[in-house]
PDB file of C-alpha atoms in Angstrom:
ATOM      1  CA  MET A 185      -0.615   0.121   0.099  1.00  0.00           C
ATOM      2  CA  ASN A 186       1.286   3.314  -0.998  1.00  0.00           C
ATOM      3  CA  PRO A 187       1.390   6.070   1.824  1.00  0.00           C
ATOM      4  CA  SER A 188      -1.180   7.814  -0.566  1.00  0.00           C
ATOM      5  CA  ASP A 189      -3.558   5.052  -0.357  1.00  0.00           C
ATOM      6  CA  PHE A 190      -3.781   5.339   3.234  1.00  0.00           C
ATOM      7  CA  HIS A 191      -4.707   8.717   2.956  1.00  0.00           C
ATOM      8  CA  HIS A 192      -7.436   8.058   0.633  1.00  0.00           C
ATOM      9  CA  LEU A 193      -8.874   5.202   2.577  1.00  0.00           C
ATOM     10  CA  LEU A 194      -8.813   7.229   5.450  1.00  0.00           C
ATOM     11  CA  THR A 195     -10.582  10.303   3.508  1.00  0.00           C
ATOM     12  CA  LYS A 196     -12.870   7.876   2.234  1.00  0.00           C
ATOM     13  CA  ARG A 197     -14.418   6.408   4.925  1.00  0.00           C
ATOM     14  CA  LYS A 198     -14.310  10.379   6.525  1.00  0.00           C
ATOM     15  CA  THR A 199     -12.631   9.452   9.563  1.00  0.00           C
ATOM     16  CA  PHE A 200     -11.200  12.447  10.896  1.00  0.00           C
ATOM     17  CA  PHE A 201      -9.712  10.804  14.419  1.00  0.00           C
ATOM     18  CA  CYS A 202      -7.614   7.478  14.608  1.00  0.00           C
ATOM     19  CA  TYR A 203      -4.782   6.688  16.760  1.00  0.00           C
ATOM     20  CA  SER A 204      -3.453   2.998  16.216  1.00  0.00           C
ATOM     21  CA  GLY A 205      -0.244   1.705  18.683  1.00  0.00           C
ATOM     22  CA  PRO A 206       0.770   1.550  22.119  1.00  0.00           C
ATOM     23  CA  LEU A 207      -1.790   2.735  24.403  1.00  0.00           C
ATOM     24  CA  ARG A 208      -1.309   3.756  27.955  1.00  0.00           C
ATOM     25  CA  GLU A 209      -2.657   6.108  29.933  1.00  0.00           C
ATOM     26  CA  GLY A 210      -0.111   8.842  29.583  1.00  0.00           C
ATOM     27  CA  VAL A 211      -0.934   8.658  26.193  1.00  0.00           C
ATOM     28  CA  LEU A 212      -4.718   8.576  26.251  1.00  0.00           C
ATOM     29  CA  THR A 213      -4.318  12.031  27.957  1.00  0.00           C
ATOM     30  CA  ALA A 214      -1.945  13.323  26.021  1.00  0.00           C
ATOM     31  CA  ILE A 215      -4.859  12.096  23.017  1.00  0.00           C
ATOM     32  CA  SER A 216      -7.830  13.238  24.983  1.00  0.00           C
ATOM     33  CA  GLU A 217      -7.265  17.247  24.359  1.00  0.00           C
ATOM     34  CA  SER A 218      -6.850  16.570  20.989  1.00  0.00           C
ATOM     35  CA  LEU A 219      -9.781  14.428  20.238  1.00  0.00           C
ATOM     36  CA  ARG A 220     -11.874  17.294  21.951  1.00  0.00           C
ATOM     37  CA  THR A 221     -10.383  20.270  19.878  1.00  0.00           C
ATOM     38  CA  GLY A 222     -10.914  17.678  16.691  1.00  0.00           C
ATOM     39  CA  ILE A 223     -14.663  16.926  17.786  1.00  0.00           C
ATOM     40  CA  LYS A 224     -15.170  20.101  18.344  1.00  0.00           C
ATOM     41  CA  GLU A 225     -14.459  21.589  15.398  1.00  0.00           C
ATOM     42  CA  GLN A 226     -17.494  19.006  13.978  1.00  0.00           C
ATOM     43  CA  ASP A 227     -20.652  21.209  14.249  1.00  0.00           C
ATOM     44  CA  ILE A 228     -21.637  18.158  16.621  1.00  0.00           C
ATOM     45  CA  GLU A 229     -24.317  19.590  19.625  1.00  0.00           C
ATOM     46  CA  ASN A 230     -22.208  19.912  22.523  1.00  0.00           C
ATOM     47  CA  LYS A 231     -24.050  16.572  24.230  1.00  0.00           C
ATOM     48  CA  ILE A 232     -24.098  14.146  21.472  1.00  0.00           C
ATOM     49  CA  GLN A 233     -20.073  15.769  21.997  1.00  0.00           C
ATOM     50  CA  ARG A 234     -19.835  14.253  25.423  1.00  0.00           C
ATOM     51  CA  LYS A 235     -21.588  10.837  24.076  1.00  0.00           C
ATOM     52  CA  ILE A 236     -18.821  10.866  21.769  1.00  0.00           C
ATOM     53  CA  PHE A 237     -16.143  11.586  23.930  1.00  0.00           C
ATOM     54  CA  GLY A 238     -17.224   8.884  26.688  1.00  0.00           C
ATOM     55  CA  ILE A 239     -17.138   6.209  24.162  1.00  0.00           C
ATOM     56  CA  PHE A 240     -13.802   7.226  23.368  1.00  0.00           C
ATOM     57  CA  ILE A 241     -12.980   6.881  26.686  1.00  0.00           C
ATOM     58  CA  GLU A 242     -14.522   3.641  27.399  1.00  0.00           C
ATOM     59  CA  GLN A 243     -13.159   1.998  24.491  1.00  0.00           C
ATOM     60  CA  ALA A 244      -9.365   3.583  24.949  1.00  0.00           C
ATOM     61  CA  GLN A 245      -9.408   2.372  28.079  1.00  0.00           C
ATOM     62  CA  ASN A 246     -10.888  -1.137  27.818  1.00  0.00           C
ATOM     63  CA  ILE A 247      -7.572  -1.172  24.943  1.00  0.00           C
ATOM     64  CA  ILE A 248      -5.164  -0.504  27.711  1.00  0.00           C
ATOM     65  CA  ARG A 249      -6.788  -3.074  30.283  1.00  0.00           C
ATOM     66  CA  TYR A 250      -7.886  -6.556  27.918  1.00  0.00           C
ATOM     67  CA  SER A 251      -5.116  -5.679  24.474  1.00  0.00           C
ATOM     68  CA  VAL A 252      -3.250  -9.177  24.863  1.00  0.00           C
ATOM     69  CA  GLU A 253      -0.878  -7.315  22.853  1.00  0.00           C
ATOM     70  CA  ARG A 254       1.077  -6.132  25.509  1.00  0.00           C
ATOM     71  CA  PRO A 255       5.092  -3.960  25.287  1.00  0.00           C
ATOM     72  CA  THR A 256       4.546  -3.332  28.732  1.00  0.00           C
ATOM     73  CA  ASP A 257       2.292  -4.501  31.604  1.00  0.00           C
ATOM     74  CA  ASP A 258       0.441  -0.299  31.271  1.00  0.00           C
ATOM     75  CA  THR A 259       0.678  -0.268  28.366  1.00  0.00           C
ATOM     76  CA  GLY A 260      -1.849  -2.056  25.365  1.00  0.00           C
ATOM     77  CA  VAL A 261      -1.643  -2.030  21.163  1.00  0.00           C
ATOM     78  CA  GLY A 262      -4.593  -0.786  19.346  1.00  0.00           C
ATOM     79  CA  THR A 263      -7.001   1.329  17.158  1.00  0.00           C
ATOM     80  CA  VAL A 264      -9.201   3.301  17.733  1.00  0.00           C
ATOM     81  CA  ALA A 265     -11.056   5.879  15.341  1.00  0.00           C
ATOM     82  CA  LEU A 266     -13.676   8.237  15.417  1.00  0.00           C
ATOM     83  CA  SER A 267     -15.754   8.822  11.726  1.00  0.00           C
ATOM     84  CA  HIS A 268     -17.842  10.097   9.764  1.00  0.00           C
ATOM     85  CA  ARG A 269     -21.545   8.423   8.844  1.00  0.00           C
ATOM     86  CA  ASP A 270     -24.534  10.260   6.709  1.00  0.00           C
ATOM     87  CA  ASP A 271     -26.269  10.446   9.981  1.00  0.00           C
ATOM     88  CA  GLY A 272     -23.996  10.513  12.833  1.00  0.00           C
ATOM     89  CA  ILE A 273     -20.595  10.063  14.337  1.00  0.00           C
ATOM     90  CA  LEU A 274     -18.822   6.164  14.688  1.00  0.00           C
ATOM     91  CA  ILE A 275     -16.745   5.262  17.167  1.00  0.00           C
ATOM     92  CA  GLU A 276     -14.696   2.280  16.323  1.00  0.00           C
ATOM     93  CA  SER A 277     -12.153   0.053  18.621  1.00  0.00           C
ATOM     94  CA  ILE A 278      -9.723  -2.746  17.461  1.00  0.00           C
ATOM     95  CA  ASN A 279      -7.222  -4.458  19.216  1.00  0.00           C
ATOM     96  CA  ALA A 280      -6.296  -8.335  19.769  1.00  0.00           C
ATOM     97  CA  VAL A 281      -7.975 -10.462  22.714  1.00  0.00           C
ATOM     98  CA  SER A 282      -7.706 -13.477  24.734  1.00  0.00           C
ATOM     99  CA  ASP A 283      -9.547 -16.655  24.173  1.00  0.00           C
ATOM    100  CA  GLU A 284     -11.819 -15.722  27.332  1.00  0.00           C
ATOM    101  CA  SER A 285     -12.086 -12.458  26.978  1.00  0.00           C
ATOM    102  CA  ALA A 286     -13.575 -12.630  23.290  1.00  0.00           C
ATOM    103  CA  ASN A 287     -16.273 -15.171  24.670  1.00  0.00           C
ATOM    104  CA  TYR A 288     -16.423 -12.577  27.516  1.00  0.00           C
ATOM    105  CA  LEU A 289     -17.201 -10.120  25.223  1.00  0.00           C
ATOM    106  CA  ASP A 290     -19.205 -12.074  23.048  1.00  0.00           C
ATOM    107  CA  GLU A 291     -21.819 -13.214  25.243  1.00  0.00           C
ATOM    108  CA  GLN A 292     -22.183  -9.759  27.213  1.00  0.00           C
ATOM    109  CA  LEU A 293     -22.029  -7.779  23.940  1.00  0.00           C
ATOM    110  CA  LYS A 294     -24.980  -9.780  22.273  1.00  0.00           C
ATOM    111  CA  LEU A 295     -27.077  -9.975  25.703  1.00  0.00           C
ATOM    112  CA  LEU A 296     -26.548  -6.126  25.403  1.00  0.00           C
ATOM    113  CA  LYS A 297     -27.993  -5.934  22.496  1.00  0.00           C
ATOM    114  CA  SER A 298     -31.378  -7.605  23.034  1.00  0.00           C
ATOM    115  CA  LYS A 299     -32.166  -5.186  26.133  1.00  0.00           C
ATOM    116  CA  THR A 300     -34.071  -2.279  25.742  1.00  0.00           C
ATOM    117  CA  ALA A 301     -33.089   0.941  26.887  1.00  0.00           C
ATOM    118  CA  VAL A 302     -35.131   1.063  30.171  1.00  0.00           C
ATOM    119  CA  GLU A 303     -33.312  -2.649  30.472  1.00  0.00           C
ATOM    120  CA  LEU A 304     -29.981  -1.063  30.129  1.00  0.00           C
ATOM    121  CA  LYS A 305     -30.813   1.325  32.327  1.00  0.00           C
ATOM    122  CA  GLN A 306     -31.519  -1.874  34.994  1.00  0.00           C
ATOM    123  CA  MET A 307     -28.641  -3.279  34.395  1.00  0.00           C
ATOM    124  CA  TYR A 308     -26.754  -0.428  35.231  1.00  0.00           C
ATOM    125  CA  LYS A 309     -27.570   0.282  38.357  1.00  0.00           C
ATOM    126  CA  GLU A 310     -27.752  -3.137  39.138  1.00  0.00           C
ATOM    127  CA  ARG A 311     -24.162  -3.374  37.776  1.00  0.00           C
ATOM    128  CA  LEU A 312     -23.673  -0.705  40.101  1.00  0.00           C
ATOM    129  CA  ARG A 313     -24.549  -2.003  43.497  1.00  0.00           C
ATOM    130  CA  GLU A 314     -23.160  -5.152  43.072  1.00  0.00           C
ATOM    131  CA  GLY A 315     -20.183  -4.466  41.760  1.00  0.00           C
ATOM    132  CA  PRO A 316     -17.687  -5.577  38.623  1.00  0.00           C
ATOM    133  CA  PRO A 317     -17.579  -9.535  37.571  1.00  0.00           C
ATOM    134  CA  GLU A 318     -14.724 -11.465  38.899  1.00  0.00           C
ATOM    135  CA  ASP A 319     -12.231 -10.917  35.721  1.00  0.00           C
ATOM    136  CA  SER A 320     -12.762  -7.455  35.605  1.00  0.00           C
ATOM    137  CA  LYS A 321      -9.969  -4.827  36.449  1.00  0.00           C
ATOM    138  CA  GLY A 322     -12.463  -1.999  35.731  1.00  0.00           C
ATOM    139  CA  ALA A 323     -16.299  -1.452  37.578  1.00  0.00           C
ATOM    140  CA  GLY A 324     -17.840  -3.999  34.839  1.00  0.00           C
ATOM    141  CA  LEU A 325     -20.048  -0.952  33.751  1.00  0.00           C
ATOM    142  CA  GLY A 326     -17.727   0.560  30.456  1.00  0.00           C
ATOM    143  CA  LEU A 327     -19.596  -2.166  28.220  1.00  0.00           C
ATOM    144  CA  ILE A 328     -23.002  -1.637  29.685  1.00  0.00           C
ATOM    145  CA  ASP A 329     -22.398   2.357  29.727  1.00  0.00           C
ATOM    146  CA  MET A 330     -20.866   2.434  25.261  1.00  0.00           C
ATOM    147  CA  ALA A 331     -24.483   0.670  24.980  1.00  0.00           C
ATOM    148  CA  ARG A 332     -26.438   3.048  26.596  1.00  0.00           C
ATOM    149  CA  ASN A 333     -24.802   5.990  24.876  1.00  0.00           C
ATOM    150  CA  SER A 334     -24.395   4.270  21.591  1.00  0.00           C
ATOM    151  CA  ASN A 335     -27.926   4.608  19.304  1.00  0.00           C
ATOM    152  CA  THR A 336     -26.461   0.846  17.118  1.00  0.00           C
ATOM    153  CA  PHE A 337     -23.127  -1.268  18.221  1.00  0.00           C
ATOM    154  CA  HIS A 338     -21.713  -3.859  16.526  1.00  0.00           C
ATOM    155  CA  HIS A 339     -18.694  -6.324  17.325  1.00  0.00           C
ATOM    156  CA  TYR A 340     -17.268  -9.255  15.540  1.00  0.00           C
ATOM    157  CA  PHE A 341     -14.132 -11.013  15.934  1.00  0.00           C
ATOM    158  CA  GLU A 342     -10.907 -11.757  13.340  1.00  0.00           C
ATOM    159  CA  SER A 343      -8.652 -14.626  13.827  1.00  0.00           C
ATOM    160  CA  GLU A 344      -4.872 -13.134  12.301  1.00  0.00           C
ATOM    161  CA  ASN A 345      -1.735 -14.826  12.879  1.00  0.00           C
ATOM    162  CA  GLU A 346      -3.228 -17.116  15.479  1.00  0.00           C
ATOM    163  CA  LYS A 347      -4.358 -13.821  17.325  1.00  0.00           C
ATOM    164  CA  THR A 348      -8.134 -12.635  17.875  1.00  0.00           C
ATOM    165  CA  LEU A 349      -8.899  -9.816  16.890  1.00  0.00           C
ATOM    166  CA  PHE A 350     -12.207  -7.913  18.479  1.00  0.00           C
ATOM    167  CA  VAL A 351     -13.742  -5.476  16.364  1.00  0.00           C
ATOM    168  CA  PHE A 352     -16.071  -2.806  17.858  1.00  0.00           C
ATOM    169  CA  SER A 353     -18.351  -0.281  16.371  1.00  0.00           C
ATOM    170  CA  CYS A 354     -20.783   1.984  18.309  1.00  0.00           C
ATOM    171  CA  GLU A 355     -22.974   4.901  16.138  1.00  0.00           C
ATOM    172  CA  ILE A 356     -24.224   7.811  17.872  1.00  0.00           C
ATOM    173  CA  ALA A 357     -26.944   9.808  15.601  1.00  0.00           C
ATOM    174  CA  PHE A 358     -26.949  12.960  15.495  1.00  0.00           C
TER     175      PHE A 358
ATOM    176  CA  MET B 108     -13.628  24.153  62.552  1.00  0.00           C
ATOM    177  CA  THR B 109     -12.871  20.105  62.038  1.00  0.00           C
ATOM    178  CA  GLY B 110      -9.629  18.569  61.778  1.00  0.00           C
ATOM    179  CA  PHE B 111     -10.147  17.515  58.493  1.00  0.00           C
ATOM    180  CA  ASN B 112      -9.277  19.297  55.214  1.00  0.00           C
ATOM    181  CA  LEU B 113      -8.559  18.948  51.323  1.00  0.00           C
ATOM    182  CA  ASN B 114      -7.528  21.026  48.733  1.00  0.00           C
ATOM    183  CA  VAL B 115      -6.563  19.166  46.087  1.00  0.00           C
ATOM    184  CA  GLU B 116      -6.101  21.197  42.414  1.00  0.00           C
ATOM    185  CA  ALA B 117      -8.130  19.231  39.535  1.00  0.00           C
ATOM    186  CA  SER B 118      -4.971  17.295  36.514  1.00  0.00           C
ATOM    187  CA  ALA B 119      -5.469  16.592  33.821  1.00  0.00           C
ATOM    188  CA  ARG B 120      -8.442  13.792  34.710  1.00  0.00           C
ATOM    189  CA  THR B 121      -9.234  14.440  38.219  1.00  0.00           C
ATOM    190  CA  PRO B 122     -11.624  16.915  40.024  1.00  0.00           C
ATOM    191  CA  GLU B 123     -10.996  19.245  42.328  1.00  0.00           C
ATOM    192  CA  ILE B 124     -11.939  18.433  46.285  1.00  0.00           C
ATOM    193  CA  ARG B 125     -12.002  21.113  48.510  1.00  0.00           C
ATOM    194  CA  LEU B 126     -12.713  20.008  52.300  1.00  0.00           C
ATOM    195  CA  SER B 127     -13.671  22.082  55.056  1.00  0.00           C
ATOM    196  CA  ASP B 128     -16.044  22.227  58.058  1.00  0.00           C
ATOM    197  CA  GLY B 129     -18.402  19.386  56.300  1.00  0.00           C
ATOM    198  CA  ARG B 130     -18.930  20.805  52.986  1.00  0.00           C
ATOM    199  CA  LEU B 131     -17.404  19.276  50.356  1.00  0.00           C
ATOM    200  CA  GLU B 132     -16.829  20.480  46.656  1.00  0.00           C
ATOM    201  CA  ILE B 133     -15.757  17.754  44.018  1.00  0.00           C
ATOM    202  CA  LYS B 134     -15.799  19.951  39.930  1.00  0.00           C
ATOM    203  CA  GLY B 135     -14.033  19.075  36.856  1.00  0.00           C
ATOM    204  CA  GLU B 136     -13.394  15.423  35.436  1.00  0.00           C
ATOM    205  CA  CYS B 137     -12.815  12.273  36.647  1.00  0.00           C
ATOM    206  CA  TYR B 138     -11.205   9.385  34.670  1.00  0.00           C
ATOM    207  CA  PRO B 139      -8.326   8.612  36.356  1.00  0.00           C
ATOM    208  CA  GLU B 140      -5.894   5.417  35.799  1.00  0.00           C
ATOM    209  CA  ASP B 141      -6.580   3.774  38.844  1.00  0.00           C
ATOM    210  CA  VAL B 142      -9.475   5.382  40.476  1.00  0.00           C
ATOM    211  CA  ALA B 143      -8.986   3.056  43.904  1.00  0.00           C
ATOM    212  CA  ASP B 144      -5.708   5.115  43.446  1.00  0.00           C
ATOM    213  CA  PHE B 145      -7.636   8.180  43.603  1.00  0.00           C
ATOM    214  CA  ALA B 146     -10.076   7.654  46.101  1.00  0.00           C
ATOM    215  CA  GLY B 147      -7.619   5.966  48.695  1.00  0.00           C
ATOM    216  CA  SER B 148      -6.038   9.777  48.374  1.00  0.00           C
ATOM    217  CA  ILE B 149      -8.893  11.370  49.634  1.00  0.00           C
ATOM    218  CA  MET B 150     -11.473   9.363  50.657  1.00  0.00           C
ATOM    219  CA  PRO B 151     -10.322   8.486  54.241  1.00  0.00           C
ATOM    220  CA  THR B 152      -9.255  12.154  54.909  1.00  0.00           C
ATOM    221  CA  ILE B 153     -13.742  12.867  53.996  1.00  0.00           C
ATOM    222  CA  LEU B 154     -14.842   9.677  55.465  1.00  0.00           C
ATOM    223  CA  SER B 155     -13.233  10.836  58.854  1.00  0.00           C
ATOM    224  CA  SER B 156     -14.568  14.137  58.470  1.00  0.00           C
ATOM    225  CA  LEU B 157     -17.808  13.427  57.852  1.00  0.00           C
ATOM    226  CA  GLU B 158     -17.469  11.464  61.198  1.00  0.00           C
ATOM    227  CA  GLU B 159     -16.482  13.896  62.927  1.00  0.00           C
ATOM    228  CA  VAL B 160     -19.870  16.524  61.979  1.00  0.00           C
ATOM    229  CA  GLN B 161     -23.789  16.165  62.148  1.00  0.00           C
ATOM    230  CA  GLU B 162     -24.380  17.885  59.510  1.00  0.00           C
ATOM    231  CA  PHE B 163     -22.379  17.168  56.070  1.00  0.00           C
ATOM    232  CA  LYS B 164     -22.695  18.885  52.523  1.00  0.00           C
ATOM    233  CA  VAL B 165     -21.572  17.601  49.311  1.00  0.00           C
ATOM    234  CA  TYR B 166     -21.650  20.333  46.033  1.00  0.00           C
ATOM    235  CA  ILE B 167     -20.449  17.951  43.084  1.00  0.00           C
ATOM    236  CA  LYS B 168     -20.306  19.609  39.758  1.00  0.00           C
ATOM    237  CA  LEU B 169     -18.532  17.017  36.967  1.00  0.00           C
ATOM    238  CA  PHE B 170     -18.502  17.218  33.437  1.00  0.00           C
ATOM    239  CA  TYR B 171     -17.509  13.605  33.039  1.00  0.00           C
ATOM    240  CA  PHE B 172     -16.947  10.786  34.638  1.00  0.00           C
ATOM    241  CA  ASN B 173     -15.591   7.167  33.188  1.00  0.00           C
ATOM    242  CA  SER B 174     -17.270   4.281  34.376  1.00  0.00           C
ATOM    243  CA  SER B 175     -14.658   2.806  36.864  1.00  0.00           C
ATOM    244  CA  THR B 176     -15.251   6.877  38.699  1.00  0.00           C
ATOM    245  CA  ALA B 177     -19.091   5.791  38.017  1.00  0.00           C
ATOM    246  CA  LYS B 178     -18.672   2.744  40.802  1.00  0.00           C
ATOM    247  CA  PHE B 179     -16.278   4.734  43.062  1.00  0.00           C
ATOM    248  CA  LEU B 180     -19.772   7.728  42.962  1.00  0.00           C
ATOM    249  CA  TYR B 181     -21.857   5.407  44.006  1.00  0.00           C
ATOM    250  CA  ASP B 182     -20.287   3.804  46.711  1.00  0.00           C
ATOM    251  CA  PHE B 183     -19.324   7.238  48.402  1.00  0.00           C
ATOM    252  CA  PHE B 184     -22.951   8.186  48.445  1.00  0.00           C
ATOM    253  CA  GLU B 185     -24.079   5.003  50.042  1.00  0.00           C
ATOM    254  CA  ASN B 186     -21.566   5.135  53.024  1.00  0.00           C
ATOM    255  CA  LEU B 187     -23.132   9.291  52.786  1.00  0.00           C
ATOM    256  CA  ASP B 188     -26.603   7.408  53.003  1.00  0.00           C
ATOM    257  CA  ASP B 189     -25.336   4.889  55.587  1.00  0.00           C
ATOM    258  CA  ALA B 190     -24.705   8.192  57.246  1.00  0.00           C
ATOM    259  CA  ALA B 191     -27.752   9.859  57.323  1.00  0.00           C
ATOM    260  CA  HIS B 192     -29.869   6.621  58.173  1.00  0.00           C
ATOM    261  CA  SER B 193     -27.494   6.753  61.508  1.00  0.00           C
ATOM    262  CA  GLY B 194     -28.748  10.555  62.384  1.00  0.00           C
ATOM    263  CA  LYS B 195     -26.126  12.713  60.229  1.00  0.00           C
ATOM    264  CA  SER B 196     -28.269  15.475  58.090  1.00  0.00           C
ATOM    265  CA  ILE B 197     -26.363  14.836  54.623  1.00  0.00           C
ATOM    266  CA  VAL B 198     -26.844  16.728  51.769  1.00  0.00           C
ATOM    267  CA  VAL B 199     -25.757  16.258  47.843  1.00  0.00           C
ATOM    268  CA  ASN B 200     -25.792  18.856  45.476  1.00  0.00           C
ATOM    269  CA  TRP B 201     -25.515  17.411  42.108  1.00  0.00           C
ATOM    270  CA  LEU B 202     -25.228  20.267  39.792  1.00  0.00           C
ATOM    271  CA  TYR B 203     -25.059  20.288  36.205  1.00  0.00           C
ATOM    272  CA  GLU B 204     -24.830  22.231  32.871  1.00  0.00           C
ATOM    273  CA  PRO B 205     -28.622  22.778  31.597  1.00  0.00           C
ATOM    274  CA  ASP B 206     -27.479  20.982  28.194  1.00  0.00           C
ATOM    275  CA  ASP B 207     -25.874  18.630  29.675  1.00  0.00           C
ATOM    276  CA  ASP B 208     -28.423  15.038  29.760  1.00  0.00           C
ATOM    277  CA  SER B 209     -25.778  13.158  30.378  1.00  0.00           C
ATOM    278  CA  MET B 210     -24.603  14.335  33.881  1.00  0.00           C
ATOM    279  CA  GLN B 211     -28.098  14.917  34.659  1.00  0.00           C
ATOM    280  CA  GLU B 212     -29.261  11.114  34.250  1.00  0.00           C
ATOM    281  CA  ALA B 213     -25.782   9.856  35.767  1.00  0.00           C
ATOM    282  CA  GLY B 214     -27.073  12.284  39.378  1.00  0.00           C
ATOM    283  CA  GLU B 215     -30.930  10.780  38.293  1.00  0.00           C
ATOM    284  CA  ASP B 216     -29.005   7.022  39.029  1.00  0.00           C
ATOM    285  CA  PHE B 217     -27.089   7.939  41.788  1.00  0.00           C
ATOM    286  CA  ALA B 218     -30.448   9.781  43.428  1.00  0.00           C
ATOM    287  CA  GLU B 219     -32.798   7.075  42.852  1.00  0.00           C
ATOM    288  CA  ASP B 220     -30.850   4.970  44.761  1.00  0.00           C
ATOM    289  CA  MET B 221     -30.363   6.965  47.779  1.00  0.00           C
ATOM    290  CA  GLU B 222     -32.951   6.208  50.635  1.00  0.00           C
ATOM    291  CA  ASN B 223     -32.305   8.395  53.270  1.00  0.00           C
ATOM    292  CA  LEU B 224     -29.922  11.818  52.429  1.00  0.00           C
ATOM    293  CA  GLU B 225     -31.092  14.460  50.569  1.00  0.00           C
ATOM    294  CA  PHE B 226     -30.210  14.215  46.746  1.00  0.00           C
ATOM    295  CA  ASN B 227     -30.203  17.491  45.044  1.00  0.00           C
ATOM    296  CA  LEU B 228     -29.941  17.740  41.450  1.00  0.00           C
ATOM    297  CA  LEU B 229     -29.420  21.336  40.487  1.00  0.00           C
ATOM    298  CA  GLU B 230     -28.939  22.844  37.089  1.00  0.00           C
ATOM    299  CA  ASP B 231     -26.334  25.282  37.448  1.00  0.00           C
ATOM    300  CA  LYS B 232     -25.036  27.237  34.656  1.00  0.00           C
ATOM    301  CA  GLU B 233     -21.277  28.447  34.082  1.00  0.00           C
TER     302      GLU B 233
END
């Protein structure tokens, strides 16, 4: 692929922000500010801007915590991207996960997809009360939070060189 | 004058914290690397202060917090709710910008679960 192909690819899919590589909290702090500026320039309502930022942070922190490509203990490798859609914004994350995480994510996301907004709220509050599942490094609330803030979300897994890639996208409508 | 005070400046990802005389103010954003670490740096002082007083007022204005912080906040409110149950006068004022649906809804989620303390949701334009 030529460098210009890469440029054209991002332009064609209307990606206005993309980070790919090692992510750790310091990197996230640094890119958060430029992301904020990037979102502000998109002429989007404040409340939508906040949702976009929130989903981006949850996706990025999931990469930091759960990516199985780990150059150091506190660093996970992955890609996060924001793109325009005809009537909204797409927030995507891609990272390698363990088979165990893949099963958990698949099960949770399918479950969340079957829920109504009211049911998602109930699940969120139950999780707040009861605390995280045993294998969660966070509060176990992140996926529910993203499901609540997205209008639609999709996920799939891809096998690549004996690795399992988790591809997750959330769309927020204007 | 109680013996427990906090004056913590905001960082890029943690809020400003002010505590004196049974009044706690939290303002900013909260999505730290390790919320347990951040909580550990402020909660012992806050809970000691709560033990000393009969009236405790909290003013919280957050613009964004991540899902790990939501759990930390919930646990904190439960502590306050227990204190209110034991007879203390506890007020939480949850402030949000007029157009900030996310923070308004987050406040409502917390408020619904608290039984003994006074939890006020207040629009607050800067």
